[in-house]
Amino acid sequence: MSTGRKRAASSSKEDRPGIKRAVKWTRQFSHAGPRFQPDYKPISGTKPLFRYAGKPLLLERNTEEVAVMYARYLCGKRRTRDIEKTLQQNFFEDWQKYMSSKEKQQIKKFELCDFSGLVKKLQEDKAKPLTKQERAAQKKKREDMMNQYKTVIVDGRRELISNFTVEPPGLYMGRGKNDNIGRVKPRIKPKDITINCDDRHIPKAPGNSKWGAIVHDKSVMWLASWYDPITKGPKYIQLHPSSKIKNDIEEEKFQTVRKLHRKILEVRKHYEKDLKSKKNETEGEYATRQIATAVYLIDNFALRVGNEKPEGATDTVGCCSLRVEHLSLLASKNIRLNFLGKDSIRYEKGHQVSNAVYDNLQDFTRDFDGKKKTKKQLLFDSIKTKHVNDYLYNLMKGQGLTAKVFRTFRATQHFEEKLEEYSKFHELKATKSTPEDDKMKMIVFKKANLAVAQLLNHQTLSKPTTKGKAIKVNEKRIKDAQYKLNNLSKGTDEHRKTTAQLVVLKHELDLKVEQRTYALGTSKTNYIDPQVSAKWCKKYKVDITKVYSKVQLGKFRWALRS
DNA sequence: GAGAGGGACTCAGAAACGTGAGT
DNA sequence: AACTCACGTTTCTGAGTCCCTCT
């Protein structure tokens, strides 16, 4: 279905410098192509697991495959009832497309379908423990398969691929309240794939199949792509973050941040000037005032720019798509923002703003003609995100300043400040340390990381109960240490050691409690300049491998080679 | 030259996975 | 010594940003 899909011809036009638009590879781009999902293995046998209107019904292979997708959903975490209604409708509509004409005649109503037999079977299979040998064999098979697919040679350099397997068929779930929930994602086959490689190394399609298309596009870094009919967009097989190209781009990202850092006072002076309204303001000047106000919010509160979204998409917003209903104007130049952001994560925070910004926001609850807007109308009704980025482009010509750079800039700056503050507060030693000192250093790093996650509003909605348990364990340890301390005489080494342990335990507990609703990973992987971490690690004699995982070390190779 | 549409990339939380400490 | 369980890491794929082309 994606075969012959229109692709924009690559252009060598380079009016804006940077690696992003440059050629990504020149001579060699050779790889094995994507790995495909194994064929579906029916689970029913001769005895039907599915029932319709109370009667057992043996489903045909394709029909059962899709029924199992729904059964799998039933095995896991369920969505709320209002969303589940859409899920069931979409699923049933798509499921019918997979049924034989006979089945279509028989299975007419979702309400009469009974998936419990399939659910039970799935749960039983999952509970079956594997023997040691079976597990080892499985691992070996997996490793062999990975070795076959996991690398690509880019101009003579062997690089890792991040996702070399096409997505398995299944139900589209999405996040938040979305219209596509429960739709069936089809099985991706070789004929759906566009391969991108050099013209001397074309991977062989599996079996007798043929690729949908083969291109040799040097201006992109994807290895294969296919069309996703649900999101109506392309999906890609991409290079690993540890690859040279991705490393270069990552380095460039933080170079741009540093450029902004050097120019930030100038940039702020510029947009602060544009915040002021003029007498007999023209529509153009009014739009500029909206742009400046949006940039103020992006700079000060690290908001996303908030592009327009297609009709029917999940109702989430960013700065430019804020509506009147998302803003409360409070006393003493305080405002409150309350909206669903990316991934339907709620942003609900109060901020103090400058006089000019407060007045502008108040102004923007009315349109240019002074007519009061409804709750559902856009706050920044005269501008688009493109205008914000054009404005920023002109502030730092040719240096790659866009709205998202502010988020990275603010995150890194916040991290650096908090790291410094906590290091001083906890009197970290730059010398060889005791185990307690080492633990304290990790706490300081994590606390600074947490502060960034809070700034960027990286929340976790799922709070595993285990976290509550861990907190209880920690509390008990504190109690034990306290008890031990009470029975020790002051001035002894043991007393000193236990005191230090107690301090660490208390800080660990604080961190655990605060960390419960925040995910630290995204800010560490995407927003904090690794050079800042590296510098701190060096100063306090902390092994960098203690703060970054293997994948992160690969991604940040550009910053960590000393 | 503006706006629609779409393409390619980064960023996102949840789920799956692997590991290592405690028993 | 084996087992269990909580935790950190990796994988997965959805959801953004921003750019380019076309009209």
Coordinates of C-alpha atoms (C1' of nucleotides) in Angstrom, one line a residue:
Chain A
M1 CA 0.0 0.0 0.0
S2 CA 3.0 2.3 0.5
T3 CA 4.7 1.2 -2.7
G4 CA 5.5 4.1 -4.9
R5 CA 4.7 6.5 -2.2
K6 CA 5.7 10.0 -3.1
R7 CA 8.9 11.2 -1.5
A8 CA 10.3 14.6 -1.7
A9 CA 13.4 14.7 -3.8
S10 CA 16.4 15.7 -1.7
S11 CA 17.7 19.1 -2.2
S12 CA 21.2 20.3 -1.7
K13 CA 20.0 23.8 -1.0
E14 CA 21.7 25.0 2.1
D15 CA 20.6 28.5 3.0
R16 CA 20.7 27.6 6.7
P17 CA 23.9 25.9 7.8
G18 CA 24.2 22.8 10.0
I19 CA 24.6 19.1 9.9
K20 CA 20.8 18.5 9.8
R21 CA 20.4 19.5 6.2
A22 CA 23.8 18.2 5.0
V23 CA 24.6 14.9 3.3
K24 CA 24.5 12.1 5.8
W25 CA 26.6 9.5 4.0
T26 CA 28.5 9.5 0.7
R27 CA 29.8 6.1 -0.6
Q28 CA 28.5 3.3 1.6
F29 CA 25.3 2.7 3.4
S30 CA 24.9 -1.0 3.6
H31 CA 22.7 -3.1 5.9
A32 CA 20.6 -6.2 6.0
G33 CA 17.3 -4.4 5.8
P34 CA 14.7 -4.7 8.6
R35 CA 13.9 -7.9 10.5
F36 CA 10.3 -9.0 10.1
Q37 CA 8.0 -10.3 12.8
P38 CA 7.5 -14.1 12.8
D39 CA 4.2 -15.4 11.4
Y40 CA 1.3 -15.7 13.7
K41 CA 1.0 -19.1 15.4
P42 CA -2.7 -20.0 16.1
I43 CA -3.3 -20.8 19.8
S44 CA -6.7 -22.5 19.5
G45 CA -5.9 -25.9 18.1
T46 CA -9.1 -27.8 17.4
K47 CA -10.9 -26.7 20.5
P48 CA -12.3 -23.2 20.1
L49 CA -11.2 -20.6 22.8
F50 CA -13.5 -17.9 21.5
R51 CA -17.2 -17.9 22.1
Y52 CA -19.9 -15.9 20.4
A53 CA -23.4 -15.6 21.9
G54 CA -22.4 -18.2 24.4
K55 CA -21.4 -20.8 21.8
P56 CA -17.8 -21.9 21.0
L57 CA -16.6 -20.7 17.6
L58 CA -13.4 -21.7 15.9
L59 CA -11.9 -18.7 14.3
E60 CA -9.9 -18.7 11.1
R61 CA -6.2 -17.9 11.4
N62 CA -6.3 -14.2 10.5
T63 CA -9.5 -13.6 12.5
E64 CA -8.0 -15.3 15.6
E65 CA -4.8 -13.3 15.2
V66 CA -6.7 -10.0 15.6
A67 CA -8.9 -11.4 18.3
V68 CA -5.8 -12.3 20.3
M69 CA -4.7 -8.7 20.0
Y70 CA -7.8 -7.7 21.9
A71 CA -7.3 -10.5 24.4
R72 CA -3.8 -9.2 25.0
Y73 CA -5.2 -5.8 25.8
L74 CA -7.6 -7.5 28.3
C75 CA -4.6 -9.2 29.9
G76 CA -2.9 -5.9 30.6
K77 CA -3.9 -2.5 32.0
R78 CA -7.4 -1.4 31.0
R79 CA -8.3 2.1 29.8
T80 CA -11.0 4.1 31.5
R81 CA -14.6 3.3 30.5
D82 CA -15.2 6.4 28.3
I83 CA -12.1 5.7 26.3
E84 CA -12.7 2.0 26.2
K85 CA -15.9 2.5 24.3
T86 CA -14.1 4.1 21.4
L87 CA -11.4 1.3 21.6
Q88 CA -14.1 -1.4 21.3
Q89 CA -15.8 0.3 18.4
N90 CA -12.6 0.8 16.5
F91 CA -11.4 -2.6 17.2
F92 CA -14.6 -4.3 16.1
E93 CA -14.8 -2.2 12.9
D94 CA -11.2 -3.2 11.9
W95 CA -11.6 -6.8 13.1
Q96 CA -14.4 -7.4 10.7
K97 CA -12.1 -6.5 7.8
Y98 CA -10.0 -9.6 8.7
M99 CA -13.0 -12.0 9.0
S100 CA -14.0 -14.4 6.3
S101 CA -17.4 -13.7 4.8
K102 CA -18.9 -16.5 6.7
E103 CA -17.5 -15.2 10.0
K104 CA -18.7 -11.7 9.1
Q105 CA -22.2 -13.2 8.9
Q106 CA -21.8 -14.9 12.3
I107 CA -20.0 -12.2 14.3
K108 CA -22.3 -9.2 14.2
K109 CA -22.1 -7.6 17.7
F110 CA -19.2 -6.9 19.9
E111 CA -21.3 -7.3 23.0
L112 CA -21.8 -11.0 22.2
C113 CA -18.1 -11.7 21.8
D114 CA -16.5 -13.7 24.7
F115 CA -12.7 -13.4 24.7
S116 CA -12.2 -15.0 28.1
G117 CA -11.0 -18.3 26.7
L118 CA -8.3 -16.6 24.7
V119 CA -7.3 -14.5 27.7
K120 CA -7.0 -17.6 29.9
K121 CA -4.8 -19.3 27.3
L122 CA -2.5 -16.3 27.0
Q123 CA -2.2 -16.1 30.8
E124 CA -1.4 -19.8 31.1
D125 CA 1.2 -19.6 28.4
K126 CA 2.8 -16.6 30.1
A127 CA 2.9 -18.4 33.5
K128 CA 4.7 -21.4 32.1
P129 CA 8.2 -21.3 33.4
L130 CA 11.0 -22.1 31.0
T131 CA 13.8 -24.4 31.9
K132 CA 17.3 -23.1 32.1
Q133 CA 18.2 -24.8 28.8
E134 CA 15.2 -23.3 27.1
R135 CA 16.0 -19.9 28.4
A136 CA 19.7 -20.2 27.2
A137 CA 18.6 -21.5 23.8
Q138 CA 16.2 -18.6 23.4
K139 CA 18.9 -16.1 24.4
K140 CA 21.4 -17.6 21.9
K141 CA 18.8 -17.5 19.1
R142 CA 18.1 -13.9 19.9
E143 CA 21.7 -13.0 19.9
D144 CA 22.3 -14.7 16.5
M145 CA 19.4 -12.9 15.0
M146 CA 20.6 -9.6 16.4
N147 CA 24.1 -10.0 15.0
Q148 CA 22.6 -10.5 11.6
Y149 CA 20.6 -7.3 11.7
K150 CA 22.0 -4.9 14.2
T151 CA 24.6 -3.0 12.3
V152 CA 25.0 -0.8 9.2
I153 CA 28.2 0.3 7.5
V154 CA 28.3 4.0 6.9
D155 CA 31.2 5.0 4.7
G156 CA 33.4 2.2 6.0
R157 CA 32.4 2.7 9.7
R158 CA 30.3 0.0 11.3
E159 CA 27.5 1.5 13.3
L160 CA 24.6 0.2 15.4
I161 CA 21.0 0.5 14.4
S162 CA 18.5 1.5 17.0
N163 CA 15.4 -0.3 15.9
F164 CA 16.0 -2.9 13.2
T165 CA 12.7 -4.8 13.6
V166 CA 9.5 -3.6 12.0
E167 CA 6.7 -3.0 14.5
P168 CA 4.6 -6.0 15.2
P169 CA 1.0 -6.0 14.3
G170 CA -1.3 -5.1 17.2
L171 CA -3.8 -2.7 18.5
Y172 CA -2.9 1.0 18.3
M173 CA -3.3 2.4 21.8
G174 CA -1.8 5.9 21.8
R175 CA -1.9 8.1 24.9
G176 CA -4.7 10.1 26.4
K177 CA -8.0 10.3 24.7
N178 CA -7.4 9.6 21.0
D179 CA -9.7 8.8 18.1
N180 CA -7.6 5.9 16.8
I181 CA -7.4 3.8 20.0
G182 CA -8.1 0.1 19.3
R183 CA -7.6 0.3 15.5
V184 CA -5.6 -2.6 14.1
K185 CA -2.1 -2.0 13.0
P186 CA -1.5 -4.3 10.1
R187 CA 1.4 -6.7 9.7
I188 CA 4.3 -5.0 7.8
K189 CA 5.6 -7.0 4.9
P190 CA 8.6 -6.5 2.6
K191 CA 6.4 -5.1 -0.1
D192 CA 5.5 -2.3 2.3
I193 CA 9.1 -1.3 2.9
T194 CA 11.2 1.4 1.2
I195 CA 14.9 0.5 1.5
N196 CA 17.5 3.3 1.6
C197 CA 21.0 2.0 0.8
D198 CA 23.9 2.7 -1.5
D199 CA 23.5 1.3 -5.0
R200 CA 26.2 -1.4 -4.6
H201 CA 24.7 -3.0 -1.4
I202 CA 21.1 -3.8 -1.8
P203 CA 19.8 -6.1 0.9
K204 CA 17.9 -9.2 -0.1
A205 CA 14.2 -9.3 0.7
P206 CA 13.3 -12.4 2.7
G207 CA 12.1 -15.5 0.8
N208 CA 10.7 -14.7 -2.6
S209 CA 9.4 -11.4 -1.6
K210 CA 10.4 -8.0 -3.1
W211 CA 10.9 -4.6 -1.5
G212 CA 8.2 -2.0 -2.1
A213 CA 10.9 0.4 -3.3
I214 CA 14.7 1.0 -3.2
V215 CA 16.1 4.5 -2.9
H216 CA 19.7 5.8 -2.5
D217 CA 19.1 9.0 -0.6
K218 CA 22.3 10.4 0.8
S219 CA 20.5 13.4 2.5
V220 CA 18.7 11.2 5.1
M221 CA 19.9 8.8 7.8
W222 CA 17.1 6.3 7.8
L223 CA 17.7 2.8 6.5
A224 CA 14.2 1.7 5.8
S225 CA 10.7 3.2 6.0
W226 CA 7.1 2.2 5.7
Y227 CA 3.8 3.9 5.8
D228 CA 1.7 3.7 8.9
P229 CA -2.0 3.8 7.9
I230 CA -3.2 4.8 11.3
T231 CA -1.0 7.8 12.0
K232 CA -0.9 8.4 8.2
G233 CA 2.8 9.0 8.3
P234 CA 6.1 7.3 7.7
K235 CA 7.9 5.1 10.2
Y236 CA 11.6 4.6 10.1
I237 CA 14.5 2.2 10.8
Q238 CA 17.0 4.6 12.3
L239 CA 20.7 4.8 13.3
H240 CA 21.6 4.3 16.9
P241 CA 22.3 7.3 19.1
S242 CA 25.9 6.1 19.5
S243 CA 26.5 6.5 15.7
K244 CA 28.9 9.2 14.4
I245 CA 26.2 11.2 12.6
K246 CA 23.8 11.2 15.6
N247 CA 26.7 12.1 17.9
D248 CA 27.6 15.0 15.6
I249 CA 24.1 16.3 15.6
E250 CA 23.8 16.0 19.3
E251 CA 27.0 17.9 19.7
E252 CA 25.7 20.6 17.4
K253 CA 22.5 20.8 19.5
F254 CA 24.5 21.7 22.6
Q255 CA 26.7 24.1 20.6
T256 CA 23.5 26.0 19.7
V257 CA 22.5 26.0 23.4
R258 CA 25.9 27.5 24.3
K259 CA 25.5 30.2 21.6
L260 CA 22.1 31.1 23.1
H261 CA 23.7 31.1 26.5
R262 CA 26.2 33.8 25.3
K263 CA 23.5 35.9 23.7
I264 CA 20.7 35.4 26.1
L265 CA 20.8 38.9 27.6
E266 CA 20.7 40.4 24.1
V267 CA 17.8 38.1 23.1
R268 CA 15.8 39.0 26.2
K269 CA 16.4 42.7 25.7
H270 CA 15.1 42.3 22.2
Y271 CA 11.9 40.5 23.1
E272 CA 11.2 42.6 26.1
K273 CA 11.2 45.7 23.9
D274 CA 8.6 43.9 21.7
L275 CA 6.4 43.1 24.7
K276 CA 5.4 46.8 25.0
S277 CA 2.3 47.8 23.2
K278 CA 2.3 50.9 21.0
K279 CA -0.3 53.6 20.5
N280 CA -2.5 53.0 17.5
E281 CA -1.0 49.6 17.2
T282 CA -1.2 48.0 13.7
E283 CA -2.1 44.3 13.3
G284 CA 1.5 43.5 12.5
E285 CA 2.7 45.2 15.7
Y286 CA 0.0 43.3 17.7
A287 CA 1.2 40.0 16.2
T288 CA 4.8 40.9 17.2
R289 CA 3.6 41.5 20.7
Q290 CA 2.0 38.1 20.7
I291 CA 5.3 36.5 19.5
A292 CA 7.3 38.3 22.1
T293 CA 4.9 37.2 24.8
A294 CA 5.1 33.6 23.6
V295 CA 8.9 33.7 23.6
Y296 CA 8.8 35.1 27.1
L297 CA 6.7 32.1 28.3
I298 CA 8.9 29.6 26.4
D299 CA 12.1 31.2 27.8
N300 CA 10.9 31.6 31.4
F301 CA 8.9 28.4 31.9
A302 CA 10.5 26.1 29.3
L303 CA 7.3 25.5 27.5
R304 CA 7.1 23.6 24.2
V305 CA 6.2 25.8 21.2
G306 CA 2.8 24.1 20.6
N307 CA 2.3 23.4 16.9
E308 CA -1.1 23.2 15.3
K309 CA -2.5 19.6 15.3
P310 CA -4.7 18.0 12.7
E311 CA -8.4 17.8 13.2
G312 CA -9.4 14.9 15.5
A313 CA -6.0 14.5 17.1
T314 CA -5.7 14.3 20.9
D315 CA -6.4 17.7 22.4
T316 CA -3.1 18.6 23.9
V317 CA -1.4 22.0 23.6
G318 CA 1.9 23.9 24.0
C319 CA 2.6 27.7 24.2
C320 CA 1.1 28.9 20.9
S321 CA -1.9 26.6 21.0
L322 CA -2.9 27.8 24.6
R323 CA -6.5 28.7 24.8
V324 CA -8.1 31.3 27.1
E325 CA -9.4 28.5 29.3
H326 CA -5.9 27.4 30.1
L327 CA -4.9 30.6 31.7
S328 CA -5.9 32.2 35.0
L329 CA -4.9 35.7 35.8
L330 CA -4.4 36.1 39.5
A331 CA -3.4 38.9 41.9
S332 CA 0.1 40.5 42.1
K333 CA 1.1 39.6 38.5
N334 CA 0.7 35.9 39.2
I335 CA -0.7 33.6 36.5
R336 CA -1.7 30.0 36.5
L337 CA -1.3 27.7 33.5
N338 CA -3.4 24.5 33.4
F339 CA -3.4 22.4 30.3
L340 CA -2.7 19.0 28.9
G341 CA 0.7 19.0 27.2
K342 CA 2.6 16.4 25.1
D343 CA 1.6 12.8 25.9
S344 CA -1.5 14.2 27.7
I345 CA 0.6 15.1 30.7
R346 CA -1.1 17.8 32.7
Y347 CA 0.9 21.0 33.2
E348 CA -0.5 22.9 36.2
K349 CA 1.8 25.6 37.6
G350 CA 1.6 29.1 39.0
H351 CA 4.1 31.7 37.9
Q352 CA 4.9 35.3 38.5
V353 CA 5.4 37.3 35.3
S354 CA 6.5 40.8 34.4
N355 CA 4.1 43.7 34.3
A356 CA 4.2 43.9 30.5
V357 CA 3.5 40.1 30.1
Y358 CA 0.7 40.2 32.6
D359 CA -0.9 43.1 30.7
N360 CA -0.4 41.4 27.4
L361 CA -2.0 38.1 28.5
Q362 CA -4.9 40.1 29.8
D363 CA -5.1 41.8 26.5
F364 CA -5.0 38.5 24.6
T365 CA -8.2 37.3 26.3
R366 CA -9.7 39.8 23.8
D367 CA -9.1 39.9 20.1
F368 CA -7.4 42.6 18.1
D369 CA -10.7 44.5 17.9
G370 CA -11.2 44.3 21.6
K371 CA -14.0 41.8 21.6
K372 CA -13.9 39.3 24.5
K373 CA -12.8 35.8 23.4
T374 CA -14.6 32.7 24.4
K375 CA -12.9 30.1 26.6
K376 CA -12.1 27.9 23.6
Q377 CA -10.4 30.6 21.6
L378 CA -6.6 30.8 21.1
L379 CA -4.7 33.1 23.4
F380 CA -2.2 33.8 20.7
D381 CA -4.7 34.1 17.9
S382 CA -2.6 36.2 15.5
I383 CA 0.4 34.0 15.3
K384 CA 1.6 30.6 14.2
T385 CA 4.6 28.7 15.6
K386 CA 6.4 29.4 12.3
H387 CA 6.3 33.1 13.2
V388 CA 7.9 32.4 16.5
N389 CA 10.7 30.5 14.9
D390 CA 11.2 33.1 12.2
Y391 CA 11.5 35.7 14.9
L392 CA 14.0 33.6 16.8
Y393 CA 16.0 32.9 13.6
N394 CA 16.4 36.6 13.0
L395 CA 17.5 37.2 16.6
M396 CA 20.5 34.9 16.0
K397 CA 20.9 34.7 12.3
G398 CA 22.2 31.5 11.0
Q399 CA 22.9 30.0 14.4
G400 CA 20.0 27.6 14.5
L401 CA 17.9 29.2 17.3
T402 CA 14.4 27.8 17.5
A403 CA 11.8 27.5 20.2
K404 CA 13.0 24.1 21.4
V405 CA 16.5 25.4 22.1
F406 CA 15.2 27.4 25.0
R407 CA 13.9 24.2 26.7
T408 CA 17.4 22.6 26.4
F409 CA 19.1 25.8 27.4
R410 CA 16.9 26.2 30.5
A411 CA 17.3 22.5 31.5
T412 CA 21.0 22.6 31.3
Q413 CA 21.3 25.9 33.1
H414 CA 19.0 24.7 35.8
F415 CA 21.0 21.5 36.2
E416 CA 24.3 23.4 36.5
E417 CA 22.9 25.8 39.1
K418 CA 21.2 23.0 41.2
L419 CA 24.3 20.8 41.0
E420 CA 26.4 23.7 42.3
E421 CA 23.9 24.6 45.0
Y422 CA 23.5 21.0 46.3
S423 CA 27.2 20.2 46.1
K424 CA 27.9 23.2 48.4
F425 CA 25.0 22.5 50.7
H426 CA 26.0 18.9 51.3
E427 CA 29.7 19.9 51.4
L428 CA 30.8 17.4 48.9
K429 CA 34.5 16.5 49.0
A430 CA 36.7 16.7 45.9
T431 CA 38.9 14.0 47.4
K432 CA 38.8 10.3 48.0
S433 CA 35.6 9.6 49.9
T434 CA 33.9 7.2 52.3
P435 CA 31.0 5.0 51.0
E436 CA 28.6 7.5 52.6
D437 CA 30.3 10.4 50.8
D438 CA 30.0 8.5 47.5
K439 CA 26.3 7.9 48.1
M440 CA 25.8 11.6 48.9
K441 CA 27.4 12.5 45.6
M442 CA 24.9 10.4 43.8
I443 CA 22.0 11.9 45.7
V444 CA 23.2 15.4 44.8
F445 CA 23.4 14.4 41.1
K446 CA 19.9 12.8 41.2
K447 CA 18.4 15.8 43.1
A448 CA 19.7 18.2 40.4
N449 CA 18.4 15.8 37.7
L450 CA 15.0 15.7 39.5
A451 CA 14.9 19.5 39.6
V452 CA 15.2 19.5 35.8
A453 CA 12.5 16.9 35.4
Q454 CA 10.3 19.1 37.5
L455 CA 11.1 22.2 35.4
L456 CA 10.3 20.2 32.2
N457 CA 7.2 18.6 33.8
H458 CA 8.4 15.0 33.0
Q459 CA 5.8 13.1 35.0
T460 CA 5.0 9.5 35.4
L461 CA 1.3 8.6 35.5
S462 CA 1.8 5.0 36.4
K463 CA 3.0 4.7 40.0
P464 CA 4.0 1.1 40.6
T465 CA 3.1 0.0 44.1
T466 CA 6.7 -1.3 44.5
K467 CA 7.8 2.2 44.9
G468 CA 5.7 2.6 48.0
K469 CA 7.2 -0.6 49.3
A470 CA 10.8 0.7 48.7
I471 CA 9.9 3.8 50.7
K472 CA 8.8 1.6 53.6
V473 CA 12.0 -0.4 53.5
N474 CA 13.9 2.9 53.6
E475 CA 11.9 4.2 56.5
K476 CA 12.6 1.0 58.5
R477 CA 16.3 1.4 57.8
I478 CA 16.2 4.9 59.2
K479 CA 14.5 3.6 62.3
D480 CA 17.1 0.8 62.8
A481 CA 19.9 3.3 62.3
Q482 CA 18.4 5.7 64.8
Y483 CA 17.9 2.9 67.3
K484 CA 21.5 1.8 66.8
L485 CA 22.7 5.3 67.3
N486 CA 20.9 5.8 70.6
N487 CA 22.8 2.9 72.0
L488 CA 26.3 4.1 70.9
S489 CA 28.4 6.5 72.9
K490 CA 29.3 9.8 71.2
G491 CA 32.7 10.4 69.9
T492 CA 33.3 6.8 68.8
D493 CA 34.1 5.9 65.2
E494 CA 31.0 3.7 65.1
H495 CA 28.8 6.6 66.2
R496 CA 30.3 8.9 63.6
K497 CA 29.8 6.3 60.9
T498 CA 26.2 5.5 61.9
T499 CA 25.4 9.2 62.0
A500 CA 26.7 9.6 58.4
Q501 CA 24.7 6.6 57.3
L502 CA 21.6 8.0 58.9
V503 CA 22.0 11.3 57.0
V504 CA 22.4 9.5 53.8
L505 CA 19.3 7.3 54.4
K506 CA 17.2 10.3 55.2
H507 CA 18.2 12.1 52.0
E508 CA 17.6 8.9 50.0
L509 CA 14.1 8.8 51.4
D510 CA 13.4 12.4 50.6
L511 CA 14.6 11.8 47.1
K512 CA 12.5 8.6 46.7
V513 CA 9.4 10.4 47.9
E514 CA 9.9 13.4 45.6
Q515 CA 10.9 11.2 42.7
R516 CA 7.7 9.2 42.8
T517 CA 5.8 11.2 40.2
Y518 CA 8.7 12.3 38.1
A519 CA 10.7 10.4 35.4
L520 CA 14.4 11.5 35.4
G521 CA 15.4 9.6 32.3
T522 CA 14.1 12.0 29.6
S523 CA 15.9 15.1 30.9
K524 CA 19.1 13.2 31.5
T525 CA 19.1 11.7 28.0
N526 CA 17.8 14.6 26.0
Y527 CA 18.2 17.9 27.8
I528 CA 21.2 18.1 30.1
D529 CA 24.5 18.9 28.5
P530 CA 26.7 15.9 29.3
Q531 CA 29.7 18.2 29.4
V532 CA 28.3 19.7 32.6
S533 CA 27.9 16.3 34.2
A534 CA 31.4 15.4 33.0
K535 CA 32.9 18.5 34.6
W536 CA 31.2 17.9 37.9
C537 CA 32.2 14.2 37.9
K538 CA 35.8 15.2 37.4
K539 CA 35.7 17.8 40.1
Y540 CA 34.2 15.4 42.7
K541 CA 36.0 12.3 41.6
V542 CA 32.9 10.5 40.5
D543 CA 33.1 7.8 37.9
I544 CA 31.1 8.9 34.9
T545 CA 29.8 5.4 34.4
K546 CA 28.0 5.8 37.7
V547 CA 25.8 8.5 36.4
Y548 CA 25.3 7.4 32.8
S549 CA 24.1 4.1 31.4
K550 CA 25.8 2.2 28.6
V551 CA 23.4 3.7 25.9
Q552 CA 23.9 7.2 27.3
L553 CA 27.6 6.8 27.4
G554 CA 27.4 5.9 23.7
K555 CA 25.2 8.8 22.9
F556 CA 27.5 11.2 24.7
R557 CA 30.8 9.9 23.4
W558 CA 31.4 13.3 21.7
A559 CA 31.3 15.0 25.1
L560 CA 33.1 12.4 27.2
R561 CA 36.3 11.7 25.3
S562 CA 38.9 13.4 27.4
Chain B
dG1 C1' 4.7 34.8 0.0
dA2 C1' 1.7 32.4 2.7
dG3 C1' -0.3 28.4 3.9
dA4 C1' -1.2 23.4 3.4
dG5 C1' 0.8 19.1 3.5
dG6 C1' 4.0 15.9 4.4
dG7 C1' 8.8 14.2 5.6
dA8 C1' 12.5 13.4 8.9
dC9 C1' 14.1 13.9 12.8
dT10 C1' 13.9 14.4 18.4
dC11 C1' 11.7 13.6 22.5
dA12 C1' 8.2 10.9 25.5
dG13 C1' 6.2 7.5 29.2
dA14 C1' 5.1 2.7 29.6
dA15 C1' 6.3 -1.9 29.3
dA16 C1' 9.7 -5.4 28.9
dC17 C1' 13.9 -7.0 30.3
dG18 C1' 18.0 -7.9 33.0
dT19 C1' 20.5 -7.7 37.2
dG20 C1' 22.1 -7.8 41.6
dA21 C1' 21.1 -7.5 46.6
dG22 C1' 19.0 -9.7 50.2
dT23 C1' 17.3 -13.8 52.2
Chain C
dA1 C1' 23.1 -22.0 46.7
dA2 C1' 19.1 -20.9 44.9
dC3 C1' 15.4 -18.0 44.8
dT4 C1' 12.8 -13.7 44.9
dC5 C1' 11.9 -9.3 44.3
dA6 C1' 12.8 -4.4 43.6
dC7 C1' 15.3 -1.6 40.8
dG8 C1' 17.8 0.5 36.9
dT9 C1' 18.2 0.0 32.0
dT10 C1' 16.6 -0.8 27.4
dT11 C1' 13.1 -1.3 24.1
dC12 C1' 9.1 0.2 22.0
dT13 C1' 6.4 3.1 19.4
dG14 C1' 3.6 7.3 20.0
dA15 C1' 3.8 12.4 19.9
dG16 C1' 6.1 16.3 19.4
dT17 C1' 9.3 20.0 16.5
dC18 C1' 10.7 22.0 12.5
dC19 C1' 11.9 22.0 7.8
dC20 C1' 11.0 21.6 2.9
dT21 C1' 8.1 21.5 -1.3
dC22 C1' 4.2 22.6 -3.7
dT23 C1' 0.5 25.5 -5.1

